[in-house]
PDB file of C-alpha atoms in Angstrom:
ATOM      1  CA  MET Q   1      10.290 -27.420   8.042  1.00  0.00           C
ATOM      2  CA  LYS Q   2       7.801 -25.341   6.055  1.00  0.00           C
ATOM      3  CA  ILE Q   3       4.266 -26.729   6.229  1.00  0.00           C
ATOM      4  CA  LEU Q   4       1.064 -25.700   4.445  1.00  0.00           C
ATOM      5  CA  HIS Q   5      -2.275 -26.969   5.745  1.00  0.00           C
ATOM      6  CA  VAL Q   6      -5.285 -26.761   3.429  1.00  0.00           C
ATOM      7  CA  VAL Q   7      -8.743 -26.945   4.997  1.00  0.00           C
ATOM      8  CA  ALA Q   8     -12.186 -25.795   3.875  1.00  0.00           C
ATOM      9  CA  LEU Q   9     -12.655 -23.187   6.615  1.00  0.00           C
ATOM     10  CA  ILE Q  10     -11.593 -22.300  10.143  1.00  0.00           C
ATOM     11  CA  HIS Q  11     -14.673 -20.699  11.649  1.00  0.00           C
ATOM     12  CA  ALA Q  12     -15.158 -21.541  15.333  1.00  0.00           C
ATOM     13  CA  SER Q  13     -18.879 -22.095  14.825  1.00  0.00           C
ATOM     14  CA  THR Q  14     -18.236 -25.078  12.540  1.00  0.00           C
ATOM     15  CA  GLY Q  15     -16.110 -27.233  14.861  1.00  0.00           C
ATOM     16  CA  GLY Q  16     -14.477 -30.404  13.502  1.00  0.00           C
ATOM     17  CA  PRO Q  17     -11.506 -29.819  11.199  1.00  0.00           C
ATOM     18  CA  ALA Q  18     -11.656 -26.074  11.836  1.00  0.00           C
ATOM     19  CA  LEU Q  19     -10.652 -26.750  15.428  1.00  0.00           C
ATOM     20  CA  SER Q  20      -8.341 -29.733  14.967  1.00  0.00           C
ATOM     21  CA  VAL Q  21      -6.377 -28.306  12.029  1.00  0.00           C
ATOM     22  CA  THR Q  22      -5.798 -24.912  13.657  1.00  0.00           C
ATOM     23  CA  ARG Q  23      -4.631 -26.659  16.850  1.00  0.00           C
ATOM     24  CA  LEU Q  24      -2.276 -28.921  14.897  1.00  0.00           C
ATOM     25  CA  ALA Q  25      -0.871 -25.950  12.964  1.00  0.00           C
ATOM     26  CA  ARG Q  26      -0.416 -23.934  16.169  1.00  0.00           C
ATOM     27  CA  GLU Q  27       1.485 -26.789  17.859  1.00  0.00           C
ATOM     28  CA  GLN Q  28       3.717 -27.241  14.811  1.00  0.00           C
ATOM     29  CA  ALA Q  29       4.520 -23.521  14.891  1.00  0.00           C
ATOM     30  CA  LYS Q  30       5.317 -23.765  18.604  1.00  0.00           C
ATOM     31  CA  ALA Q  31       7.707 -26.607  17.749  1.00  0.00           C
ATOM     32  CA  GLY Q  32       9.615 -24.245  15.456  1.00  0.00           C
ATOM     33  CA  HIS Q  33       8.148 -25.004  12.049  1.00  0.00           C
ATOM     34  CA  GLU Q  34       7.064 -22.322   9.593  1.00  0.00           C
ATOM     35  CA  VAL Q  35       3.350 -22.996   9.187  1.00  0.00           C
ATOM     36  CA  ALA Q  36       0.711 -21.559   6.876  1.00  0.00           C
ATOM     37  CA  LEU Q  37      -2.962 -22.459   6.668  1.00  0.00           C
ATOM     38  CA  ALA Q  38      -5.012 -21.940   3.485  1.00  0.00           C
ATOM     39  CA  CYS Q  39      -8.802 -21.825   3.668  1.00  0.00           C
ATOM     40  CA  LEU Q  40     -11.961 -20.092   2.565  1.00  0.00           C
ATOM     41  CA  ASP Q  41     -13.455 -17.316   4.677  1.00  0.00           C
ATOM     42  CA  TYR Q  42     -17.238 -17.167   5.032  1.00  0.00           C
ATOM     43  CA  PRO Q  43     -17.867 -13.979   7.079  1.00  0.00           C
ATOM     44  CA  ASP Q  44     -21.495 -14.992   7.740  1.00  0.00           C
ATOM     45  CA  LEU Q  45     -20.185 -17.867   9.907  1.00  0.00           C
ATOM     46  CA  GLY Q  46     -18.505 -15.474  12.322  1.00  0.00           C
ATOM     47  CA  PRO Q  47     -14.835 -14.970  13.093  1.00  0.00           C
ATOM     48  CA  GLN Q  48     -12.121 -17.334  12.005  1.00  0.00           C
ATOM     49  CA  ILE Q  49     -10.122 -19.172  14.662  1.00  0.00           C
ATOM     50  CA  GLU Q  50      -6.815 -17.495  15.381  1.00  0.00           C
ATOM     51  CA  ALA Q  51      -3.791 -19.770  15.493  1.00  0.00           C
ATOM     52  CA  SER Q  52      -0.809 -18.115  17.131  1.00  0.00           C
ATOM     53  CA  GLY Q  53       2.318 -18.296  14.979  1.00  0.00           C
ATOM     54  CA  VAL Q  54       0.421 -19.539  11.915  1.00  0.00           C
ATOM     55  CA  ARG Q  55       0.079 -17.460   8.769  1.00  0.00           C
ATOM     56  CA  VAL Q  56      -3.473 -17.703   7.439  1.00  0.00           C
ATOM     57  CA  VAL Q  57      -4.029 -17.458   3.692  1.00  0.00           C
ATOM     58  CA  ALA Q  58      -7.791 -16.975   3.344  1.00  0.00           C
ATOM     59  CA  ARG Q  59      -9.848 -16.229   0.285  1.00  0.00           C
ATOM     60  CA  LYS Q  60     -13.460 -15.090   0.469  1.00  0.00           C
ATOM     61  CA  GLY Q  61     -15.999 -17.860   0.055  1.00  0.00           C
ATOM     62  CA  ASP Q  62     -17.961 -16.254  -2.764  1.00  0.00           C
ATOM     63  CA  TRP Q  63     -21.124 -17.491  -4.487  1.00  0.00           C
ATOM     64  CA  LEU Q  64     -19.097 -19.974  -6.565  1.00  0.00           C
ATOM     65  CA  ALA Q  65     -17.579 -21.558  -3.461  1.00  0.00           C
ATOM     66  CA  VAL Q  66     -20.988 -21.782  -1.799  1.00  0.00           C
ATOM     67  CA  ARG Q  67     -22.737 -23.279  -4.836  1.00  0.00           C
ATOM     68  CA  GLY Q  68     -19.729 -25.389  -5.863  1.00  0.00           C
ATOM     69  CA  ARG Q  69     -19.260 -27.029  -2.462  1.00  0.00           C
ATOM     70  CA  GLY Q  70     -15.991 -25.236  -1.752  1.00  0.00           C
ATOM     71  CA  TRP Q  71     -14.629 -24.834  -5.275  1.00  0.00           C
ATOM     72  CA  SER Q  72     -12.713 -21.575  -5.450  1.00  0.00           C
ATOM     73  CA  PRO Q  73     -10.334 -20.602  -8.255  1.00  0.00           C
ATOM     74  CA  ALA Q  74      -8.926 -17.877  -5.970  1.00  0.00           C
ATOM     75  CA  LEU Q  75      -8.105 -20.383  -3.223  1.00  0.00           C
ATOM     76  CA  ARG Q  76      -6.687 -22.832  -5.764  1.00  0.00           C
ATOM     77  CA  SER Q  77      -4.319 -20.141  -7.073  1.00  0.00           C
ATOM     78  CA  ALA Q  78      -3.258 -19.226  -3.548  1.00  0.00           C
ATOM     79  CA  VAL Q  79      -2.582 -22.876  -2.654  1.00  0.00           C
ATOM     80  CA  VAL Q  80      -0.545 -23.443  -5.829  1.00  0.00           C
ATOM     81  CA  GLU Q  81       1.536 -20.339  -5.067  1.00  0.00           C
ATOM     82  CA  GLU Q  82       2.029 -21.295  -1.404  1.00  0.00           C
ATOM     83  CA  ALA Q  83       2.906 -24.904  -2.307  1.00  0.00           C
ATOM     84  CA  ARG Q  84       5.951 -23.678  -4.222  1.00  0.00           C
ATOM     85  CA  ARG Q  85       7.482 -22.402  -0.977  1.00  0.00           C
ATOM     86  CA  VAL Q  86       6.890 -25.300   1.419  1.00  0.00           C
ATOM     87  CA  ASP Q  87       8.221 -28.779   2.138  1.00  0.00           C
ATOM     88  CA  VAL Q  88       4.861 -30.390   2.944  1.00  0.00           C
ATOM     89  CA  VAL Q  89       1.279 -29.736   1.852  1.00  0.00           C
ATOM     90  CA  HIS Q  90      -1.215 -31.379   4.213  1.00  0.00           C
ATOM     91  CA  ASN Q  91      -4.681 -31.410   2.647  1.00  0.00           C
ATOM     92  CA  HIS Q  92      -7.437 -31.890   5.210  1.00  0.00           C
ATOM     93  CA  GLY Q  93     -10.342 -31.925   2.799  1.00  0.00           C
ATOM     94  CA  LEU Q  94      -9.864 -34.390  -0.019  1.00  0.00           C
ATOM     95  CA  TRP Q  95     -12.917 -36.539  -0.431  1.00  0.00           C
TER      96      TRP Q  95
END
């Protein structure tokens, strides 16, 4: 199965979904699924968590994403493109 996870960010310093989603994605990849993870990258928060076997699709968290509480046209475009190639899109940030 091809799976795409969408989460705000995966910086180790933030905890929460950054940790749980990368762990879930890593375990799904270990189980033989093709897994991608789409997120924003905020370099000021330090390094992103590495998830073995998971392809990370990150777009820079620019001023618009910071001021717009995560809104990023670049990430939206990447997610739309990735969604065309997968069986499941698991969104971890809809609220």
